[in-house]
Amino acid sequence: MLPLNAALFLSAILFAIGTAGVVVRRNAIILFMCIELMLNAANLAFVALSPYAGIDGQVIVFFVIAVAAAEAAVGLAIIIAVFRHAESVDIRNFSLLRW
Amino acid sequence: MTLDFASQADYLLALLPEIVLSLWAMLVLMVDVFQKGNRVEASRPVVAWLSLAGLVVTAAANGWLLTIEEAAVTGMVAVDSFRVFVNFIVLIAAALAILISIGYLDRRGINRGEFYALLLFATVGMMLLGAARDLILLFLALELMSVALYVLVGFDRRDPRSSEGALKYFLLGSFSSGFLLYGIALVFGSARSTNLSAIVPLLPSLQESPMFLIGAGLLLVGLAFKVAVMPFHVWTPDAYDGAPTPVTALMATGVKAAAFAAFIRVFAVGFAGIYNEWSVVLSWLALLTMFGANLIALTQGSVKRMLAYSSIAHAGYLLVAVLAANAYGAAAFLFYLLVYTLMTAGAFGIVIANSRGANELNKLDDYAGFGWREPLLGAVFSIFLLSLAGFPLTGGFIGKLYILRSSLEAGNVELAVSLVLASVISYFYYLRVVVVMYMRPAPAEEANRTVLLTGPGQLAMSVSAVAVLALFFVPGWVLDVAQRSVASLFTVPGTFFGLGP
């Protein structure tokens, strides 16, 4: 069986990649993908921990998948609404509101 | 009646207010659809009144919760008077948001039934957030609230500002949810449970576990994003400014109330064993928020944006109450939350009243002469602004006094001093609006402008203003209720401070 540390290490790396992506990238769709990566890194951690910490971990993953799906629906709709105004999904273009 | 959660049916009783409101929100959606058929037109006023009726029924169910007790404080859903108090505040915030949206939505051409249904669903999320004693329920409640709010912020999709605010809120909101969820995963891994009551006895051994401490830190960051504490506030001014104003009012009041209630439940009560670790971080955040937000608010030319920064500054004051982490702090927190909800929602209601057509006039100059043109609303706005600043004769003063007292009781002298200094800075920008309102004459073409707040909205503003004043003159009974409400969270000392009965 895969050792726990390896799985947790992988999930930490995925989480870090997701976080770094949100900070560095400027395309709204890519930002959204990076956020999904962060949620899935947490899912991986829950599943990897569940043999040690209890079956709850696997149940939680299903809740998170459902929440991520709802977020995707709303998020993509918002990105489309913004695209209609700006003809772009580059977040550097959005400075109507600042400070 | 006592609930021991042995059978699943007990959860139905414990969640009765939330279940009632969820079903009612679906009803609102259905009524709207059946009334319109396949015509594209504005919703009838009945939809708004039906939503308000739903809030009243929910409030009744919420009051009924006081008659039931839980056998042990281990359930996923807390059934205690703290939750009931927070629920009432959230319901008041939602009711004020609906009352000021009547008429406003028509003017902007966004009067759709989904607005009210989504507003009610967001309210359900807030209520669950104040009840969550399990980190997973906390996450689900937060998402239920946030997803509904992402849509509400961008509800006027033809307005680029609204869409832009929604995008920023969505990206940063879900980013913070990622932090929160990863924090929950790490806490789950180290404590082997997500239930706070199961984690509490393990805290002495977990204190040394880096995995647990990192998890708690990520949880703190996730919650700090939601309550808009500096430096996690970057989304707040944009989302508050871009959103339709009734949504801004709800976000500034209900969301903050619910997320701070979760803060108290998770940190002040659940993680009390590692107080020394989290209080250091949170104290710095509170200091930064109080001074930073007040200083930036000074530079704002738009009243709506100034109120957004004012709500960030108030998050700092509320953090001081959370940091007291004792019964005094929690009671002061509940009291201040009630005053804050009334005065902030009221101030946003005036922003609606002083707009023209679909155009929102938020510049400071647009308020010139407002006090003489609209004597009633001008007086009401002055009361809200003075209360936000914490002047005597308003509820905001008493609220700040209680927070100061609880902070001194906990030995956080620096925080108490900073709170006073930060409030002094805030006097300037609150009073500036009052001065412009009364001292500067209105431009000639503006002299005949009529106020754009409908009767129900004006009534709600006036009642809120009277309540803000009443909370100064007779704060005793509210404070008494607040004190009894925190008894299930903290051991209550024999005597409470202040002007109680």
Coordinates of C-alpha atoms in Angstrom, one line a residue:
Chain A
M1 CA 0.0 0.0 0.0
L2 CA 1.0 3.5 -0.7
P3 CA 2.5 5.1 2.4
L4 CA 0.5 7.8 4.0
N5 CA 3.3 10.3 3.8
A6 CA 3.7 10.0 0.1
A7 CA 0.0 10.7 -0.5
L8 CA -0.1 13.6 1.8
F9 CA 3.1 15.0 0.2
L10 CA 1.5 14.7 -3.2
S11 CA -1.6 16.5 -2.0
A12 CA 0.5 19.3 -0.4
I13 CA 2.4 19.7 -3.7
L14 CA -0.9 19.9 -5.7
F15 CA -2.3 22.5 -3.2
A16 CA 0.9 24.5 -3.5
I17 CA 0.7 24.4 -7.3
G18 CA -2.9 25.5 -7.2
T19 CA -2.2 28.4 -4.9
A20 CA 0.8 29.5 -6.9
G21 CA -1.3 29.3 -10.0
V22 CA -4.0 31.6 -8.6
V23 CA -1.3 34.1 -7.6
V24 CA 0.7 34.1 -10.8
R25 CA -1.7 33.5 -13.7
R26 CA -4.0 36.2 -15.1
N27 CA -6.6 34.3 -17.1
A28 CA -9.9 33.9 -15.2
I29 CA -10.5 30.3 -16.6
I30 CA -7.0 29.2 -15.5
L31 CA -7.5 30.8 -12.1
F32 CA -10.6 28.8 -11.8
M33 CA -8.8 25.6 -12.8
C34 CA -6.2 26.3 -10.1
I35 CA -8.9 26.7 -7.5
E36 CA -10.4 23.3 -8.5
L37 CA -6.9 21.9 -8.1
M38 CA -6.7 23.2 -4.6
L39 CA -10.1 21.6 -3.8
N40 CA -9.0 18.3 -5.3
A41 CA -5.7 18.4 -3.3
A42 CA -7.9 18.6 -0.2
N43 CA -10.0 15.7 -1.5
L44 CA -6.8 13.6 -2.0
A45 CA -5.8 14.4 1.6
F46 CA -9.2 13.3 2.9
V47 CA -9.1 10.0 1.1
A48 CA -5.5 9.3 2.0
L49 CA -6.2 10.0 5.7
S50 CA -9.4 8.1 5.9
P51 CA -7.8 4.6 6.7
Y52 CA -6.2 6.3 9.7
A53 CA -8.7 8.8 10.8
G54 CA -12.0 7.2 9.9
I55 CA -14.4 6.6 7.1
D56 CA -15.8 10.2 7.3
G57 CA -12.9 11.3 5.1
Q58 CA -14.3 9.4 2.1
V59 CA -17.9 10.7 2.7
I60 CA -16.6 14.3 2.9
V61 CA -15.1 13.9 -0.5
F62 CA -18.5 13.4 -2.1
F63 CA -19.8 16.6 -0.4
V64 CA -16.8 18.5 -1.7
I65 CA -17.3 17.2 -5.3
A66 CA -21.0 18.3 -5.2
V67 CA -19.9 21.8 -3.9
A68 CA -17.2 22.1 -6.6
A69 CA -19.8 21.2 -9.3
A70 CA -22.1 24.0 -8.0
E71 CA -19.2 26.4 -7.9
A72 CA -18.2 25.5 -11.4
A73 CA -21.7 26.2 -12.7
V74 CA -21.9 29.6 -11.1
G75 CA -18.3 30.5 -11.8
L76 CA -18.4 29.7 -15.5
A77 CA -21.7 31.7 -15.8
I78 CA -20.0 34.7 -14.1
I79 CA -17.0 34.4 -16.4
I80 CA -19.3 34.4 -19.5
A81 CA -21.2 37.4 -18.1
V82 CA -17.9 39.3 -17.7
F83 CA -16.7 38.2 -21.2
R84 CA -19.8 39.8 -22.8
H85 CA -18.7 43.1 -21.4
A86 CA -14.9 43.0 -21.8
E87 CA -14.5 40.5 -24.7
S88 CA -11.7 39.1 -22.5
V89 CA -11.2 36.9 -19.5
D90 CA -7.8 38.5 -18.6
I91 CA -8.3 39.8 -15.1
R92 CA -5.8 42.6 -15.7
N93 CA -8.5 44.2 -17.9
F94 CA -10.9 44.6 -15.0
S95 CA -10.2 47.9 -13.3
L96 CA -13.6 49.7 -13.3
L97 CA -13.5 49.2 -9.6
R98 CA -10.4 49.9 -7.7
W99 CA -9.3 50.8 -4.2
Chain B
M1 CA -38.1 18.7 25.0
T2 CA -34.6 17.2 25.0
L3 CA -32.9 16.0 21.8
D4 CA -30.2 13.3 22.1
F5 CA -29.7 12.8 18.3
A6 CA -30.1 9.1 18.8
S7 CA -32.5 9.0 15.9
Q8 CA -32.2 10.9 12.6
A9 CA -35.6 12.5 13.2
D10 CA -34.0 14.6 15.9
Y11 CA -32.0 16.4 13.2
L12 CA -35.2 17.4 11.5
L13 CA -36.3 19.2 14.7
A14 CA -32.9 20.7 15.3
L15 CA -32.8 22.1 11.8
L16 CA -36.5 23.2 11.6
P17 CA -35.9 26.9 10.9
E18 CA -33.5 26.1 8.1
I19 CA -35.8 23.5 6.6
V20 CA -38.7 25.9 6.7
L21 CA -36.8 28.6 5.0
S22 CA -35.4 26.3 2.3
L23 CA -38.8 25.0 1.4
W24 CA -40.1 28.6 1.5
A25 CA -37.4 29.7 -0.9
M26 CA -38.5 27.0 -3.4
L27 CA -42.1 28.1 -3.0
V28 CA -41.1 31.7 -3.8
L29 CA -39.3 30.4 -7.0
M30 CA -42.4 28.4 -8.0
V31 CA -44.9 31.2 -7.3
D32 CA -42.9 33.5 -9.5
V33 CA -42.6 31.0 -12.3
F34 CA -46.3 30.1 -12.3
Q35 CA -47.3 33.8 -12.2
K36 CA -45.3 34.8 -15.2
G37 CA -45.8 31.7 -17.3
N38 CA -43.6 32.2 -20.4
R39 CA -43.8 35.9 -20.4
V40 CA -40.7 38.0 -19.8
E41 CA -41.7 40.6 -17.3
A42 CA -40.9 41.9 -13.9
S43 CA -42.0 39.9 -10.9
R44 CA -45.1 41.1 -9.0
P45 CA -44.7 42.7 -5.6
V46 CA -46.3 39.6 -4.0
V47 CA -43.0 37.7 -4.5
A48 CA -41.2 40.1 -2.2
W49 CA -44.0 40.1 0.4
L50 CA -44.1 36.3 0.2
S51 CA -40.3 36.2 0.9
L52 CA -40.8 38.5 3.9
A53 CA -43.6 36.2 5.2
G54 CA -41.1 33.3 4.9
L55 CA -38.7 35.1 7.1
V56 CA -41.4 35.8 9.7
V57 CA -42.4 32.1 9.8
T58 CA -38.7 31.1 10.0
A59 CA -38.3 33.5 12.9
A60 CA -41.2 31.8 14.7
A61 CA -39.6 28.4 14.2
N62 CA -36.3 29.9 15.4
G63 CA -38.0 31.1 18.6
W64 CA -39.4 27.7 19.1
L65 CA -35.9 26.3 19.2
L66 CA -35.5 27.9 22.6
T67 CA -38.0 25.4 24.0
I68 CA -35.8 22.4 23.1
E69 CA -32.5 21.4 24.6
E70 CA -29.8 19.1 23.6
A71 CA -28.8 16.2 25.8
A72 CA -25.0 16.7 25.1
V73 CA -23.0 19.4 23.3
T74 CA -21.6 16.9 20.8
G75 CA -24.1 17.1 18.0
M76 CA -23.2 18.3 14.5
V77 CA -25.8 21.0 14.8
A78 CA -25.8 23.2 17.9
V79 CA -29.2 23.8 19.5
D80 CA -28.4 26.6 21.9
S81 CA -29.5 30.1 22.5
F82 CA -26.3 31.5 20.9
R83 CA -27.5 30.1 17.6
V84 CA -31.0 31.4 18.1
F85 CA -29.6 34.9 18.7
V86 CA -27.4 34.8 15.6
N87 CA -30.3 33.5 13.6
F88 CA -32.5 36.4 14.6
I89 CA -29.8 38.9 13.6
V90 CA -29.4 37.1 10.2
L91 CA -33.2 37.1 9.7
I92 CA -33.3 40.9 10.5
A93 CA -30.6 41.5 8.0
A94 CA -32.4 39.5 5.3
A95 CA -35.7 41.3 6.0
L96 CA -34.0 44.7 5.8
A97 CA -32.4 43.7 2.5
I98 CA -35.7 42.7 1.0
L99 CA -37.5 45.8 2.3
I100 CA -35.0 48.1 0.7
S101 CA -35.0 46.1 -2.6
I102 CA -38.7 46.8 -3.2
G103 CA -38.8 49.4 -6.0
Y104 CA -35.0 49.4 -6.4
L105 CA -34.9 46.2 -8.5
D106 CA -37.6 47.6 -10.8
R107 CA -35.6 50.7 -11.3
R108 CA -32.6 48.8 -12.3
G109 CA -34.7 46.4 -14.4
I110 CA -33.6 43.3 -12.5
N111 CA -36.8 42.5 -10.7
R112 CA -36.8 38.7 -11.0
G113 CA -38.1 36.2 -8.6
E114 CA -34.8 34.4 -8.4
F115 CA -33.4 37.4 -6.6
Y116 CA -35.6 36.7 -3.6
A117 CA -35.2 32.9 -3.8
L118 CA -31.4 33.2 -3.9
L119 CA -31.5 35.8 -1.0
L120 CA -33.4 33.3 1.1
F121 CA -31.0 30.4 0.2
A122 CA -28.1 32.6 1.2
T123 CA -29.9 33.3 4.5
V124 CA -30.3 29.5 5.0
G125 CA -26.5 29.2 4.6
M126 CA -25.9 31.9 7.1
M127 CA -28.2 30.3 9.7
L128 CA -26.4 27.0 9.3
L129 CA -23.0 28.7 9.6
G130 CA -24.0 30.0 13.0
A131 CA -25.1 26.5 14.0
A132 CA -22.2 24.4 12.8
R133 CA -20.3 22.5 15.4
D134 CA -18.7 20.3 12.8
L135 CA -16.1 21.6 10.4
I136 CA -17.8 19.8 7.4
L137 CA -21.1 21.4 8.2
L138 CA -19.2 24.7 8.5
F139 CA -17.8 24.2 5.0
L140 CA -21.1 23.3 3.4
A141 CA -22.9 26.2 5.1
L142 CA -20.3 28.6 3.9
E143 CA -20.5 27.3 0.4
L144 CA -24.3 27.4 0.4
M145 CA -24.1 31.0 1.4
S146 CA -21.3 32.0 -0.9
V147 CA -22.6 30.4 -4.1
A148 CA -25.9 32.1 -3.7
L149 CA -24.1 35.4 -3.1
Y150 CA -21.8 35.1 -6.1
V151 CA -24.9 35.0 -8.2
L152 CA -26.6 37.9 -6.3
V153 CA -23.5 40.1 -6.6
G154 CA -23.6 39.7 -10.4
F155 CA -27.3 39.8 -10.6
D156 CA -27.4 42.9 -12.8
R157 CA -25.5 41.2 -15.6
R158 CA -25.9 44.1 -18.0
D159 CA -24.0 46.3 -15.7
P160 CA -20.2 45.8 -16.2
R161 CA -19.5 46.8 -12.6
S162 CA -21.8 44.2 -11.2
S163 CA -20.3 41.4 -13.3
E164 CA -16.8 42.6 -12.4
G165 CA -17.6 42.6 -8.7
A166 CA -19.1 39.1 -9.0
L167 CA -15.9 37.8 -10.8
K168 CA -13.6 39.2 -8.1
Y169 CA -15.8 37.9 -5.3
F170 CA -16.1 34.5 -6.9
L171 CA -12.4 34.0 -7.6
L172 CA -11.2 35.2 -4.2
G173 CA -14.2 33.6 -2.4
S174 CA -13.5 30.1 -3.8
F175 CA -9.8 30.6 -3.4
S176 CA -10.4 31.1 0.3
S177 CA -12.8 28.1 0.4
G178 CA -9.8 26.1 -0.9
F179 CA -7.7 27.2 2.1
L180 CA -10.6 26.4 4.5
L181 CA -11.1 22.9 3.1
Y182 CA -7.4 22.1 3.2
G183 CA -7.3 23.3 6.7
I184 CA -10.2 21.0 7.6
A185 CA -8.4 18.1 5.9
L186 CA -5.3 18.7 8.0
V187 CA -7.3 19.1 11.2
F188 CA -9.2 15.9 10.4
G189 CA -6.0 14.1 9.8
S190 CA -4.4 15.1 13.1
A191 CA -7.5 15.0 15.3
R192 CA -9.2 12.1 13.6
S193 CA -12.5 13.9 13.7
T194 CA -14.1 17.0 12.3
N195 CA -16.4 17.5 15.2
L196 CA -15.3 20.4 17.4
S197 CA -16.5 18.7 20.6
A198 CA -14.3 15.7 19.8
I199 CA -11.3 17.9 19.0
V200 CA -11.5 19.9 22.3
P201 CA -10.3 17.1 24.7
L202 CA -7.4 16.3 22.3
L203 CA -6.0 19.9 22.1
P204 CA -3.3 19.4 24.8
S205 CA -1.7 16.6 22.8
L206 CA -2.3 18.4 19.4
Q207 CA -0.7 21.6 20.6
E208 CA 2.7 20.2 19.5
S209 CA 1.5 18.7 16.2
P210 CA 2.6 20.9 13.2
M211 CA -0.1 19.3 11.0
F212 CA -2.8 20.5 13.4
L213 CA -1.4 23.9 13.8
I214 CA -1.0 24.4 10.0
G215 CA -4.6 23.2 9.6
A216 CA -5.9 25.6 12.2
G217 CA -3.9 28.4 10.5
L218 CA -5.5 27.6 7.1
L219 CA -8.9 27.5 8.7
L220 CA -8.2 31.0 10.2
V221 CA -7.2 32.3 6.8
G222 CA -10.3 30.9 5.1
L223 CA -12.6 32.4 7.7
A224 CA -10.7 35.7 7.7
F225 CA -11.4 36.0 3.9
K226 CA -15.1 35.6 4.5
V227 CA -15.3 38.1 7.3
A228 CA -13.1 40.5 5.2
V229 CA -10.3 41.1 7.6
M230 CA -7.3 42.9 6.3
P231 CA -5.1 41.8 4.5
F232 CA -7.7 39.4 3.2
H233 CA -10.1 42.1 2.2
V234 CA -9.1 42.9 -1.4
W235 CA -12.4 41.5 -2.8
T236 CA -14.6 43.5 -0.4
P237 CA -14.7 47.0 -1.8
D238 CA -15.1 45.7 -5.3
A239 CA -17.8 43.2 -4.5
Y240 CA -19.7 45.7 -2.2
D241 CA -19.4 48.5 -4.7
G242 CA -20.4 46.4 -7.8
A243 CA -23.3 44.5 -6.2
P244 CA -26.9 45.8 -6.2
T245 CA -27.2 47.8 -3.0
P246 CA -29.6 45.5 -1.2
V247 CA -27.1 42.6 -1.7
T248 CA -24.4 44.9 -0.4
A249 CA -26.4 45.5 2.7
L250 CA -26.9 41.7 3.2
M251 CA -23.3 41.0 2.7
A252 CA -22.1 43.7 5.1
T253 CA -24.5 42.5 7.8
G254 CA -25.8 38.9 7.6
V255 CA -22.7 37.4 6.1
K256 CA -20.5 39.1 8.6
A257 CA -22.7 38.0 11.5
A258 CA -22.8 34.4 10.4
A259 CA -19.1 34.1 9.7
F260 CA -18.1 35.8 12.9
A261 CA -20.4 33.4 14.8
A262 CA -18.5 30.6 13.2
F263 CA -15.3 32.3 14.3
I264 CA -16.4 32.3 17.9
R265 CA -17.6 28.7 17.7
V266 CA -14.4 27.4 16.1
F267 CA -11.7 29.5 17.7
A268 CA -12.9 31.1 20.9
V269 CA -14.8 28.0 22.0
G270 CA -13.4 25.0 20.1
F271 CA -9.7 25.9 19.9
A272 CA -9.6 27.7 23.3
G273 CA -6.9 25.3 24.3
I274 CA -4.5 26.8 21.7
Y275 CA -5.5 30.4 22.5
N276 CA -1.9 31.6 22.8
E277 CA -1.1 30.4 19.3
W278 CA -4.1 31.9 17.4
S279 CA -4.5 35.1 19.4
V280 CA -1.1 36.4 18.4
V281 CA -2.0 36.2 14.7
L282 CA -5.5 37.5 15.2
S283 CA -4.4 40.4 17.3
W284 CA -2.2 41.6 14.5
L285 CA -4.9 41.2 11.9
A286 CA -7.3 43.1 14.2
L287 CA -4.8 46.0 14.5
L288 CA -4.1 46.1 10.8
T289 CA -7.8 46.0 10.0
M290 CA -8.9 48.7 12.4
F291 CA -6.2 51.2 11.4
G292 CA -5.8 50.2 7.7
A293 CA -9.5 50.2 6.8
N294 CA -10.2 53.5 8.6
L295 CA -7.3 55.2 6.9
I296 CA -8.3 54.0 3.5
A297 CA -11.9 55.0 4.1
L298 CA -10.7 58.5 4.6
T299 CA -9.6 58.7 1.0
Q300 CA -12.8 57.4 -0.6
G301 CA -14.9 59.7 -2.7
S302 CA -17.8 57.3 -3.1
V303 CA -20.2 56.9 -0.1
K304 CA -21.0 53.3 -1.0
R305 CA -17.3 52.5 -1.1
M306 CA -16.7 54.4 2.1
L307 CA -19.3 52.3 3.8
A308 CA -17.6 49.2 2.4
Y309 CA -14.4 50.2 4.2
S310 CA -16.4 51.1 7.3
S311 CA -17.7 47.6 7.3
I312 CA -14.1 46.2 7.1
A313 CA -13.1 48.5 10.0
H314 CA -16.1 47.1 12.0
A315 CA -14.8 43.6 11.3
G316 CA -11.7 44.7 13.2
Y317 CA -13.8 45.9 16.2
L318 CA -15.7 42.6 16.2
L319 CA -12.4 40.7 16.1
V320 CA -11.4 42.5 19.3
A321 CA -14.5 41.0 20.9
V322 CA -13.7 37.5 19.6
L323 CA -10.1 37.9 20.9
A324 CA -11.5 38.5 24.4
A325 CA -12.6 34.8 24.2
N326 CA -14.7 35.0 27.3
A327 CA -18.4 35.3 28.2
Y328 CA -18.0 39.1 28.3
G329 CA -16.6 39.2 24.8
A330 CA -19.2 36.9 23.3
A331 CA -22.1 38.9 24.9
A332 CA -20.5 42.2 23.7
F333 CA -20.1 40.6 20.3
L334 CA -23.8 39.7 20.1
F335 CA -24.9 43.1 21.2
Y336 CA -22.6 44.9 18.8
L337 CA -23.7 42.7 16.0
L338 CA -27.3 43.6 16.5
V339 CA -26.5 47.4 16.5
Y340 CA -24.1 47.0 13.6
T341 CA -26.7 45.1 11.5
L342 CA -29.4 47.8 12.0
M343 CA -27.1 50.8 11.3
T344 CA -25.2 49.3 8.4
A345 CA -28.3 48.0 6.6
G346 CA -29.9 51.3 7.3
A347 CA -27.0 53.3 5.8
F348 CA -27.1 51.3 2.6
G349 CA -30.9 51.9 2.5
I350 CA -30.2 55.6 2.4
V351 CA -27.7 55.1 -0.4
I352 CA -30.6 53.6 -2.4
A353 CA -32.9 56.5 -1.4
N354 CA -30.4 59.0 -2.8
S355 CA -30.1 57.5 -6.3
R356 CA -31.6 58.7 -9.5
G357 CA -33.3 56.3 -12.0
A358 CA -31.1 53.3 -12.5
N359 CA -28.1 55.4 -11.7
E360 CA -26.6 55.2 -8.3
L361 CA -25.3 58.5 -7.0
N362 CA -22.6 57.7 -4.5
K363 CA -20.3 60.6 -4.8
L364 CA -20.0 62.7 -1.7
D365 CA -21.2 65.8 -3.5
D366 CA -24.4 64.0 -4.4
Y367 CA -25.4 64.2 -0.8
A368 CA -25.2 68.0 -0.7
G369 CA -28.4 69.4 0.7
F370 CA -29.8 65.9 1.2
G371 CA -30.5 66.7 4.9
W372 CA -32.7 69.7 4.1
R373 CA -34.4 68.1 1.1
E374 CA -35.4 65.0 2.9
P375 CA -35.6 65.9 6.6
L376 CA -36.7 62.5 7.8
L377 CA -34.2 60.4 5.9
G378 CA -31.5 63.0 6.5
A379 CA -32.0 62.7 10.3
V380 CA -32.1 58.9 10.0
F381 CA -28.9 58.8 8.0
S382 CA -27.2 61.1 10.6
I383 CA -28.2 58.7 13.3
F384 CA -26.8 55.7 11.4
L385 CA -23.5 57.5 10.7
L386 CA -23.1 58.8 14.2
S387 CA -23.8 55.3 15.5
L388 CA -21.2 53.8 13.2
A389 CA -18.7 56.3 14.5
G390 CA -19.7 55.4 18.0
F391 CA -21.1 58.7 19.3
P392 CA -22.9 58.8 22.6
L393 CA -26.7 58.7 22.4
T394 CA -26.5 55.9 19.9
G395 CA -26.4 52.1 20.2
G396 CA -23.0 52.1 18.6
F397 CA -21.5 53.8 21.6
I398 CA -22.8 51.3 24.0
G399 CA -21.7 48.4 21.8
K400 CA -18.1 49.8 21.6
L401 CA -18.1 50.3 25.3
Y402 CA -19.0 46.7 26.0
I403 CA -16.3 45.5 23.5
L404 CA -13.7 47.7 25.3
R405 CA -14.8 46.4 28.7
S406 CA -14.6 42.7 27.6
S407 CA -11.2 43.4 26.0
L408 CA -9.9 44.9 29.3
E409 CA -11.3 42.0 31.2
A410 CA -9.3 39.6 29.1
G411 CA -6.2 41.7 29.6
N412 CA -5.9 42.9 25.9
V413 CA -5.1 46.5 26.8
E414 CA -3.3 47.3 23.6
L415 CA -6.3 46.2 21.5
A416 CA -8.7 48.3 23.6
V417 CA -6.5 51.4 23.2
S418 CA -6.2 50.8 19.5
L419 CA -9.9 50.4 19.1
V420 CA -10.4 53.9 20.7
L421 CA -7.7 55.5 18.5
A422 CA -9.1 53.8 15.3
S423 CA -12.6 55.1 16.2
V424 CA -11.2 58.6 16.4
I425 CA -9.9 58.3 12.9
S426 CA -13.3 57.1 11.7
Y427 CA -15.0 60.2 13.1
F428 CA -13.6 62.2 10.3
Y429 CA -15.1 60.4 7.4
Y430 CA -18.5 59.7 9.0
L431 CA -18.9 63.3 10.1
R432 CA -17.8 64.6 6.7
V433 CA -20.9 63.0 5.1
V434 CA -23.1 64.7 7.8
V435 CA -21.5 68.0 7.2
V436 CA -22.0 67.8 3.4
M437 CA -25.6 66.7 3.9
Y438 CA -26.5 69.8 6.0
M439 CA -23.9 72.5 5.3
R440 CA -23.5 72.4 1.6
P441 CA -26.4 73.7 -0.6
A442 CA -27.7 71.3 -3.3
P443 CA -27.1 72.3 -6.9
A444 CA -30.1 74.1 -8.4
E445 CA -31.1 71.2 -10.8
E446 CA -31.1 68.8 -7.9
A447 CA -33.6 70.8 -5.7
N448 CA -36.7 69.0 -6.8
R449 CA -35.3 65.5 -6.9
T450 CA -37.7 63.0 -5.2
V451 CA -36.5 60.3 -2.9
L452 CA -36.4 56.9 -4.4
L453 CA -37.1 54.7 -1.4
T454 CA -40.6 53.2 -1.3
G455 CA -42.9 53.3 1.7
P456 CA -41.8 49.9 3.2
G457 CA -38.2 50.9 2.8
Q458 CA -38.7 54.2 4.5
L459 CA -40.5 52.6 7.3
A460 CA -37.8 50.0 7.8
M461 CA -35.1 52.7 7.9
S462 CA -37.1 54.7 10.5
V463 CA -37.7 51.7 12.7
S464 CA -34.0 50.8 12.5
A465 CA -33.0 54.3 13.5
V466 CA -35.4 54.3 16.4
A467 CA -34.0 50.9 17.5
V468 CA -30.4 52.2 17.2
L469 CA -31.4 55.1 19.6
A470 CA -33.3 52.7 21.9
L471 CA -30.3 50.5 22.2
F472 CA -28.5 53.4 23.8
F473 CA -31.2 54.4 26.3
V474 CA -32.4 50.9 27.3
P475 CA -29.6 48.5 26.4
G476 CA -30.3 46.4 29.5
W477 CA -32.7 43.8 28.3
V478 CA -30.8 43.1 25.0
L479 CA -27.6 42.7 26.9
D480 CA -29.4 40.5 29.3
V481 CA -30.6 38.2 26.5
A482 CA -27.1 38.3 25.0
Q483 CA -25.6 37.2 28.3
R484 CA -28.0 34.4 28.7
S485 CA -27.3 33.3 25.1
V486 CA -23.6 32.8 25.6
A487 CA -24.1 30.7 28.7
S488 CA -23.9 27.5 26.7
L489 CA -20.5 28.5 25.2
F490 CA -18.6 29.9 28.1
T491 CA -18.8 29.6 31.9
V492 CA -20.6 32.8 32.8
P493 CA -19.2 34.8 35.7
G494 CA -21.5 35.6 38.6
T495 CA -21.9 39.3 37.7
F496 CA -21.9 40.9 34.4
F497 CA -20.7 44.4 33.8
G498 CA -22.5 47.4 32.5
L499 CA -25.9 48.8 32.5
G500 CA -27.8 45.5 32.7
P501 CA -30.8 45.2 34.9

